[in-house]
Amino acid sequence: MSEELLYWLAGDLRWSDFPPKADMIATIAALIVVAGAIGVVATLTIARRWRWLFDNWLSSLDHKKIGIMYMVLAFVMLLRAVIEAVLMRIQQALSVNAQGVVSADHFAQLFSTHGTIMIFFVAMPFISGLINYVMPLQIGARDLTFPFMNAVGLWLSAAGAAILMASLVIGEFSTGGWSGYPPFTELAYSPGEGVDYWIWAVTLSSIGTTLTGINFATTIYKERCEGMHLFRMPLFCWTSLCTAILMIFAMPPLTVATALLALDRYAGFHFFTNGAGGNMMNYANLFWLFGHPEVYILILPAFGVWSEVISTFSGKRLYGYASMVFAVMCIAVLSFTVWLHHFFTMGQSTNVNAVFGIATMLIGIPTGVKVYDWLLTMYRGRIRLTAPMLFAMTFLLCFVIGGLTGIILANPPVDFQVHNSLFLVAHFHNMLIPGTLFGMIAGYMFWFPKAFGFRLDERWGRIAWACWSGGFLAAFMPLYWLGLMGMMRRTAISFEAAYQPWLNAAWAGAALIVCGIVALGIQLVVSVRRRSDLAVPVGDPWDGHSLEWWTPAPPPEYNFARRPRIEDTEAFTNAKRDGRAYHAPPSYEDIEVPRNTLIPAGIGAAGFVCAFALSWHIWWAALLGLAAMWAGVVLRSLQGDTERVIPAAEVQRQNEAWLDCARQTAPVTRFAEVERINRGRAMETT
Amino acid sequence: MSAGKNLHPGINLGHSDPAGHHQAEPVMFGFWIFLMSDLVLFALLLATYSAMSVHGVAGGPEPRDVTDLASAGIETALLLLSSFTIGMASLANKYHDDGRRLLQWLGLTAVLGIGFLAMEARDFASLIAEGAVPQRSGFLSAHFTLLGCHALHVAAGLLWMAVLVLQLMATGLERALRLRFMRLALFWHMLDIVWVAILTFVFLYGAAG
Amino acid sequence: MNDEDLPQSEREDPRREFRHILMGLASASVLTALAFFLAVAKPLATGWLLAALGGLALVQIAAQFRFFLHVDLKKSHRDDLQLVLFAGLVIALMVGGSIWILFNQHARMG
């Protein structure tokens, strides 16, 4: 076959891009991905679950199922990103005056994929998943405003994640870090497919996230139940709203940055090149215009989770609700004013640095307000140290440390000293692990019984907490010290013997974190096995305050037999106190729910094809993928009959079965909530 | 952030279709949010342009060398008139049951939109013929990208219009379709607003600066 | 919400809307013509000229939001007004900040 025809057909893709790879570890990783994929397909085939998978999950537009699928995606990607983290820790610990286990190039791929995955394909899906599941229930809605668009958002994110997985098998990933700074990522210095993989994976995620943000904001603005004024929303909804607003306004800069970089690489433009009038510093500017609001996108939903968890397990109303809300709003607005602190050292004048440094420190104020509010919520509360609450304790301690190091870094003169050192790495992991990741794990444990109808095993939850907390401290506190000693981030090989003990400690910490993940896995398996013991069909295992607990566990697809009308933030608490929580509504009505459709999954698949083909310059397939994505959208607009009616009689039957179950269930006190007798009905305290 | 029920802005369906009016609220609000997100995208392209038009010339053509005010004037007139015609189309969509009047105004809008795109294509072709290609300098990269992104939006709007018109012919002016025409009108008006910024900061600044 | 709940001034009316669209067209035409005149005749020094052109653009954008997109101070449009204003704030921060940073960096490299 002629070279030209081959290029026309397969772009730059050749057999040599497939495994085995030059690097042993890379080959093993590729084999794990392939074996994993084969394993999933085989299991589904043997268990004859394909139809079930398509009918119940892949085609679903139900916000609860989409939320769960987001979480599954996040957990799968978390597994890979943590393995990469451990590999990096091993490399650094074994490469003090030595070669270590991976090549410098492979190491660069590891930190690039680790960062990209953790931000875009672990944290973001976690957040979208949790908000998807919880927020509509909390505001008494039947679904998000745009269920179809919600599914499209999910499948575009999944397509981006799939690009990351494909890059492990076919070709190589970018070595330019998660932020992809040019000129290194320009064609002249990164000629391969790696940066293109990164660009298109991130772009898919970014488009999906924008759609999701629009959906969340519209839902919170327009679908709240009667009486749910904005200032009666649970705090998690407030943080969801602010996150959504950040998603809407912070994703365009990322899209611009990656699109312009793509134009440089594909069409020879000069946005960020060295010569011909390009300005690489504008890339840093654009990227962090996205990147800084992004870190608040990651942290705000966790703030919401902590507010719910701490208030619930303290048995108290959230302290300082209004101050919490204003603090979140302040943080959301301020997050658009601080992006320059990511590049203090780029050469602008002192005045510019000073303004952004001060703005950065200002964010400490509303954040501090929140910490005090959480502490005061616990003060004189009747605290139960369940697993989510334990995570909250670690969060409060570590987050304050991380916040303080953030204030230190906000000083431009200090930043000049520790810029790009492991001090910085320690700082942002200190915010993102106890903040976001622990928040998501706590949220998962907290709302799991609602989603699946049974609690998670408490003992393994505590073991997971101990491993994660200890592992985090051991892995990241040494990095502060290493940073101050002068060790730079992204270093594959170092030549300073004094680093060794600290690197060893960090390695041990990473191993402990792996134990934490294993414990989470065991917890899930144990809980599924014991699910009849742990069942909480009534749906209120923790004596919850807000509307999501006022539904069966798991809730019906329409969420509420009758949409509630509320008069207070803690409407459910009031109903329990007044003894009217499980009264039947006066009447029932037909409910419309969206019909299942496979179009969103199809759009995601087309997006994957388009992104993959673009990365390898297979133009015909890229065009085909793009056309198929838009064809999916047009096809949807032609579908007339998109709703399915659940008749009132069926709603009544299901709801009365739940009410009967509730009435027959013995209420338990809060302190017996982890015991077997907890079937999901809380004691009606006065 | 009032908590009461709010109408979506502007083009309401209140008269001819109260139920559709209620249904329109969240749909239109969601689309407004999308438009704002899109506006941020254009704003950043414009910010990039404004820096590169000064710093990124690299010895090549400067803004004043690539500014054709006569052409920009015609393009502005076409787009402004199309904003008017799509406004009239919205009125027809809102207050008239038969789709014919709507189709007439949309047809006029499409002609103006295509004229606009043709003018831009002519501008681009003449620049390329002079050797002022986007690969020449950072400034020209930004110039072509900003205008190209806007033109792509206009083209997408036209394509969208075509799909909706086909649906209109197939099904008549049903509720879902009315809402889609309303969103198309919002999109089109927004592109005209973006053009005001482009006209000023690209063409008029290019001529005046 | 029914139209009856709204004050008389906020009711829908085809003639009023038609007037709005006409006013939009007229104001935009006048403002554009004025801007072109400034750019061609250059009656002001360059700095003032650019400022005047920028000001005219802002006025025209506001007018088009008002007349074509019907974003105004009416109670029924409050959500959207807030949204547009917040977007305006974000855009001002991003564009203003970017230009400040990039021009500052450039000046120091000169």
XYZ file of N, CA, C and O in Angstrom, chain A residues 305-316 377-378 381-390 392-393 442 445-447 458 541-545 549 670-671 673-674:
164
model
N -21.042 19.133 50.860
C -21.120 17.821 51.507
C -20.775 17.958 52.978
O -21.482 17.430 53.858
N -19.685 18.680 53.263
C -19.279 18.810 54.676
C -20.376 19.470 55.486
O -20.637 19.088 56.632
N -21.031 20.474 54.898
C -22.097 21.143 55.636
C -23.203 20.157 55.984
O -23.703 20.146 57.114
N -23.586 19.318 55.016
C -24.653 18.349 55.272
C -24.194 17.301 56.288
O -24.922 16.955 57.215
N -22.986 16.788 56.096
C -22.495 15.704 56.952
C -22.340 16.208 58.391
O -22.802 15.569 59.350
N -21.699 17.362 58.551
C -21.428 17.848 59.901
C -22.724 18.202 60.609
O -22.926 17.856 61.783
N -23.637 18.839 59.887
C -24.906 19.194 60.512
C -25.698 17.931 60.894
O -26.224 17.822 62.000
N -25.735 16.951 60.004
C -26.516 15.742 60.280
C -25.933 14.955 61.453
O -26.661 14.556 62.368
N -24.620 14.736 61.413
C -24.033 13.888 62.460
C -23.738 14.659 63.749
O -23.229 14.087 64.706
N -24.022 15.962 63.757
C -23.992 16.673 65.015
C -25.403 16.800 65.569
O -25.600 17.346 66.656
N -26.391 16.345 64.786
C -27.773 16.445 65.222
C -28.198 17.882 65.442
O -28.993 18.175 66.331
N -27.624 18.778 64.642
C -27.923 20.192 64.834
C -28.187 20.853 63.502
O -27.720 20.421 62.467
N -21.163 24.521 64.352
C -22.248 23.560 64.174
C -22.031 22.361 65.094
O -22.978 21.821 65.672
N -20.787 21.961 65.250
C -20.505 20.795 66.100
C -20.589 21.154 67.582
O -20.891 20.303 68.412
N -23.200 19.995 69.919
C -24.042 19.052 69.196
C -23.844 17.666 69.804
O -22.913 17.432 70.571
N -24.709 16.732 69.431
C -24.502 15.352 69.888
C -23.867 14.613 68.729
O -24.538 14.082 67.856
N -22.534 14.630 68.761
C -21.764 14.187 67.604
C -21.666 12.667 67.562
O -21.391 12.025 68.576
N -21.917 12.101 66.385
C -21.672 10.661 66.173
C -20.537 10.543 65.173
O -20.637 11.024 64.049
N -19.475 9.852 65.591
C -18.298 9.750 64.729
C -18.429 8.571 63.766
O -17.707 7.587 63.854
N -19.362 8.686 62.844
C -19.470 7.689 61.789
C -18.364 7.946 60.762
O -17.683 8.967 60.826
N -18.225 7.029 59.811
C -17.120 7.167 58.848
C -17.138 8.518 58.117
O -16.104 9.184 58.050
N -18.287 8.979 57.568
C -18.246 10.292 56.897
C -17.824 11.411 57.849
O -17.094 12.328 57.461
N -18.274 11.314 59.096
C -17.930 12.351 60.065
C -16.434 12.306 60.385
O -15.804 13.346 60.584
N -15.869 11.099 60.422
C -14.426 10.994 60.649
C -13.660 11.671 59.520
O -12.695 12.403 59.749
N -14.746 14.075 57.862
C -14.936 15.517 58.057
C -13.923 16.062 59.058
O -13.416 17.177 58.903
N -13.619 15.265 60.080
C -12.629 15.712 61.075
C -11.255 15.881 60.413
O -10.572 16.891 60.605
N -16.843 11.002 51.541
C -17.837 11.145 52.611
C -19.237 11.238 52.019
O -20.185 10.620 52.537
N -20.377 7.825 50.995
C -20.814 6.999 52.122
C -22.141 7.502 52.706
O -22.990 6.731 53.122
N -22.273 8.829 52.716
C -23.443 9.461 53.327
C -24.706 9.154 52.530
O -25.736 8.785 53.088
N -24.628 9.286 51.210
C -25.830 9.125 50.378
C -25.960 7.745 49.762
O -26.942 7.459 49.091
N -19.805 -0.184 58.307
C -19.186 0.894 59.076
C -17.720 0.591 59.404
O -16.850 1.454 59.336
N -31.710 6.866 57.105
C -30.860 6.172 58.077
C -30.142 7.091 59.060
O -29.746 6.626 60.129
N -29.918 8.359 58.686
C -29.072 9.210 59.552
C -29.873 10.300 60.250
O -29.308 11.290 60.676
N -31.176 10.153 60.304
C -32.003 11.222 60.849
C -31.730 12.514 60.082
O -31.318 13.529 60.662
N -31.939 12.465 58.782
C -31.566 13.573 57.900
C -32.495 14.764 58.030
O -33.565 14.683 58.637
N -32.046 15.881 57.470
C -32.778 17.140 57.619
C -33.520 17.562 56.366
O -34.521 18.245 56.442
N -34.075 12.809 52.094
C -34.296 11.689 53.022
C -35.779 11.358 53.162
O -36.129 10.362 53.777
N -30.618 8.044 67.132
C -29.451 8.371 66.317
C -28.255 7.511 66.680
O -27.450 7.173 65.820
N -28.145 7.183 67.953
C -26.918 6.505 68.374
C -26.921 5.031 68.012
O -25.918 4.355 68.164
N -27.647 4.186 64.903
C -27.804 4.234 63.454
C -26.864 3.282 62.720
O -27.128 2.922 61.587
N -25.742 2.882 63.362
C -24.867 1.943 62.659
C -25.179 0.500 63.062
O -24.511 -0.422 62.629
